[in-house]
mmCIF file of C-alpha atoms in Angstrom:
data_model
loop_
_atom_site.group_PDB
_atom_site.id
_atom_site.type_symbol
_atom_site.label_atom_id
_atom_site.label_comp_id
_atom_site.label_asym_id
_atom_site.label_seq_id
_atom_site.Cartn_x
_atom_site.Cartn_y
_atom_site.Cartn_z
ATOM 1 C CA GLN N 1 29.420 59.458 -19.967
ATOM 2 C CA VAL N 2 32.171 57.241 -19.449
ATOM 3 C CA HIS N 3 34.045 55.941 -22.674
ATOM 4 C CA LEU N 4 34.807 52.014 -22.630
ATOM 5 C CA VAL N 5 37.097 49.980 -24.562
ATOM 6 C CA GLU N 6 37.313 46.010 -24.472
ATOM 7 C CA SER N 7 40.372 44.143 -25.109
ATOM 8 C CA GLY N 8 41.462 40.253 -24.517
ATOM 9 C CA GLY N 9 39.152 38.283 -26.919
ATOM 10 C CA GLY N 10 40.419 35.693 -29.100
ATOM 11 C CA SER N 11 40.232 32.020 -30.191
ATOM 12 C CA VAL N 12 40.578 29.000 -27.773
ATOM 13 C CA GLN N 13 39.593 25.341 -27.448
ATOM 14 C CA SER N 14 36.916 24.060 -25.315
ATOM 15 C CA GLY N 15 37.800 23.994 -21.854
ATOM 16 C CA GLY N 16 40.392 26.927 -22.294
ATOM 17 C CA SER N 17 40.339 30.200 -20.492
ATOM 18 C CA LEU N 18 40.448 33.805 -21.479
ATOM 19 C CA THR N 19 40.581 37.342 -19.636
ATOM 20 C CA LEU N 20 38.558 40.107 -21.051
ATOM 21 C CA SER N 21 39.438 43.807 -19.748
ATOM 22 C CA CYS N 22 37.525 46.907 -20.166
ATOM 23 C CA ALA N 23 39.217 50.257 -19.906
ATOM 24 C CA ALA N 24 36.985 53.096 -18.741
ATOM 25 C CA SER N 25 37.786 56.804 -19.074
ATOM 26 C CA GLY N 26 36.053 60.335 -19.360
ATOM 27 C CA ASP N 27 34.210 60.373 -16.025
ATOM 28 C CA THR N 28 34.360 59.328 -12.339
ATOM 29 C CA TYR N 29 34.436 55.453 -12.771
ATOM 30 C CA SER N 30 33.407 54.566 -9.037
ATOM 31 C CA ILE N 31 29.897 55.883 -9.608
ATOM 32 C CA TYR N 32 29.114 53.524 -12.395
ATOM 33 C CA SER N 33 27.521 49.957 -12.157
ATOM 34 C CA MET N 34 29.425 47.770 -14.744
ATOM 35 C CA ALA N 35 28.365 44.774 -16.719
ATOM 36 C CA TRP N 36 29.515 42.329 -19.465
ATOM 37 C CA PHE N 37 27.166 41.311 -22.233
ATOM 38 C CA ARG N 38 27.557 38.990 -25.102
ATOM 39 C CA GLU N 39 25.798 38.639 -28.499
ATOM 40 C CA ALA N 40 26.106 35.678 -30.721
ATOM 41 C CA PRO N 41 25.179 35.521 -34.398
ATOM 42 C CA HIS N 42 21.292 35.715 -34.835
ATOM 43 C CA LYS N 43 20.804 35.812 -31.153
ATOM 44 C CA GLU N 44 19.642 38.774 -28.786
ATOM 45 C CA ARG N 45 22.416 40.425 -26.507
ATOM 46 C CA GLU N 46 22.324 38.776 -23.109
ATOM 47 C CA GLY N 47 23.788 39.505 -19.801
ATOM 48 C CA VAL N 48 26.699 37.719 -18.626
ATOM 49 C CA ALA N 49 27.777 39.422 -15.278
ATOM 50 C CA ALA N 50 27.320 42.578 -13.580
ATOM 51 C CA ILE N 51 29.279 44.226 -10.875
ATOM 52 C CA ASP N 52 27.976 47.078 -8.473
ATOM 53 C CA VAL N 53 29.976 49.999 -7.355
ATOM 54 C CA ASP N 54 30.536 48.294 -4.040
ATOM 55 C CA GLY N 55 32.024 45.415 -5.689
ATOM 56 C CA SER N 56 29.047 43.021 -5.377
ATOM 57 C CA ALA N 57 28.815 40.726 -8.426
ATOM 58 C CA LEU N 58 25.938 38.919 -10.233
ATOM 59 C CA TYR N 59 26.111 36.320 -12.626
ATOM 60 C CA ALA N 60 23.846 34.804 -15.275
ATOM 61 C CA GLU N 61 22.911 31.118 -14.778
ATOM 62 C CA TYR N 62 24.889 29.884 -17.875
ATOM 63 C CA VAL N 63 28.274 31.245 -16.676
ATOM 64 C CA LYS N 64 28.096 30.816 -12.933
ATOM 65 C CA GLY N 65 30.993 29.127 -11.539
ATOM 66 C CA ARG N 66 33.079 29.424 -14.627
ATOM 67 C CA PHE N 67 33.143 33.187 -15.005
ATOM 68 C CA ALA N 68 34.438 35.791 -12.529
ATOM 69 C CA VAL N 69 33.935 39.623 -12.675
ATOM 70 C CA SER N 70 35.787 42.244 -10.908
ATOM 71 C CA ARG N 71 36.732 45.742 -11.042
ATOM 72 C CA ASP N 72 39.488 48.133 -9.895
ATOM 73 C CA ASN N 73 38.361 51.630 -9.323
ATOM 74 C CA SER N 74 41.807 52.876 -8.674
ATOM 75 C CA LYS N 75 42.732 51.871 -12.316
ATOM 76 C CA ASN N 76 39.284 52.407 -13.834
ATOM 77 C CA THR N 77 39.228 48.943 -15.265
ATOM 78 C CA LEU N 78 36.667 46.022 -15.283
ATOM 79 C CA SER N 79 37.738 42.289 -15.850
ATOM 80 C CA LEU N 80 35.782 39.211 -16.656
ATOM 81 C CA GLN N 81 37.868 35.911 -16.147
ATOM 82 C CA MET N 82 36.382 33.084 -18.193
ATOM 83 C CA ASN N 83 37.273 29.534 -17.424
ATOM 84 C CA ASN N 84 36.191 26.018 -18.919
ATOM 85 C CA LEU N 85 34.895 27.891 -21.984
ATOM 86 C CA LYS N 86 32.469 26.277 -23.999
ATOM 87 C CA PRO N 87 31.667 26.502 -27.791
ATOM 88 C CA GLU N 88 28.276 28.080 -26.736
ATOM 89 C CA ASP N 89 30.084 30.948 -25.290
ATOM 90 C CA THR N 90 31.289 32.118 -28.605
ATOM 91 C CA ALA N 91 30.000 35.654 -29.244
ATOM 92 C CA MET N 92 31.000 39.253 -29.214
ATOM 93 C CA TYR N 93 31.534 40.491 -25.810
ATOM 94 C CA TYR N 94 30.593 43.920 -24.570
ATOM 95 C CA CYS N 95 31.401 45.966 -21.618
ATOM 96 C CA ALA N 96 28.535 48.274 -20.388
ATOM 97 C CA ALA N 97 28.066 51.124 -17.869
ATOM 98 C CA VAL N 98 25.405 53.117 -16.279
ATOM 99 C CA ALA N 99 25.861 55.817 -13.495
ATOM 100 C CA VAL N 100 23.961 55.007 -10.482
ATOM 101 C CA PRO N 101 23.239 56.927 -7.050
ATOM 102 C CA GLY N 102 24.835 54.329 -5.017
ATOM 103 C CA PRO N 103 24.979 50.248 -4.271
ATOM 104 C CA GLY N 104 21.932 48.392 -4.933
ATOM 105 C CA SER N 105 20.081 50.817 -7.377
ATOM 106 C CA LEU N 106 19.702 48.171 -9.751
ATOM 107 C CA THR N 107 17.726 45.197 -9.316
ATOM 108 C CA ASN N 108 19.122 41.711 -10.356
ATOM 109 C CA VAL N 109 17.026 41.792 -13.499
ATOM 110 C CA GLN N 110 17.998 45.417 -14.259
ATOM 111 C CA ALA N 111 21.633 44.661 -13.711
ATOM 112 C CA LEU N 112 21.620 41.907 -16.492
ATOM 113 C CA SER N 113 19.345 43.699 -18.827
ATOM 114 C CA ALA N 114 21.111 45.787 -21.706
ATOM 115 C CA ASN N 115 18.227 48.461 -21.766
ATOM 116 C CA GLY N 116 19.557 49.612 -18.374
ATOM 117 C CA TYR N 117 23.024 50.540 -19.748
ATOM 118 C CA SER N 118 23.904 53.913 -21.163
ATOM 119 C CA SER N 119 27.626 53.618 -22.294
ATOM 120 C CA TRP N 120 28.838 50.675 -24.509
ATOM 121 C CA GLY N 121 32.163 49.413 -25.664
ATOM 122 C CA GLN N 122 33.018 48.459 -29.273
ATOM 123 C CA GLY N 123 33.276 44.834 -28.301
ATOM 124 C CA THR N 124 35.765 41.969 -28.404
ATOM 125 C CA GLN N 125 35.223 38.703 -30.127
ATOM 126 C CA VAL N 126 35.627 35.240 -28.325
ATOM 127 C CA THR N 127 35.481 32.084 -30.180
ATOM 128 C CA VAL N 128 35.571 28.812 -28.654
ATOM 129 C CA SER N 129 36.090 25.725 -30.808
ATOM 130 C CA SER N 130 35.162 22.177 -29.873
#
């Protein structure tokens, strides 16, 4: 399995931006479909964005147009650019990975479902104040 470490969280005001990063190690990164999830207090973990091994991206409706996910297979990194942040974006953000046979192995539902991922980082906190 791949080992994941997130960074880049912090506190910003509403309308601000943050970029989260996830560093992967321990296995061949390019075979992993990756995703970002978040978990707010007293709420279930929810999918934010996913990116397949071929770079195709998928976004949850509540972040579409504001967040952008990317990956660099040469550096084994995953990023999440978050713009126009809102107080409801406040949560612990997690990086996740699952090994797949090839692009398109996960359905859209599976790609944004926490149940489908086998490796997780420790999380990084994002707090957005109004």
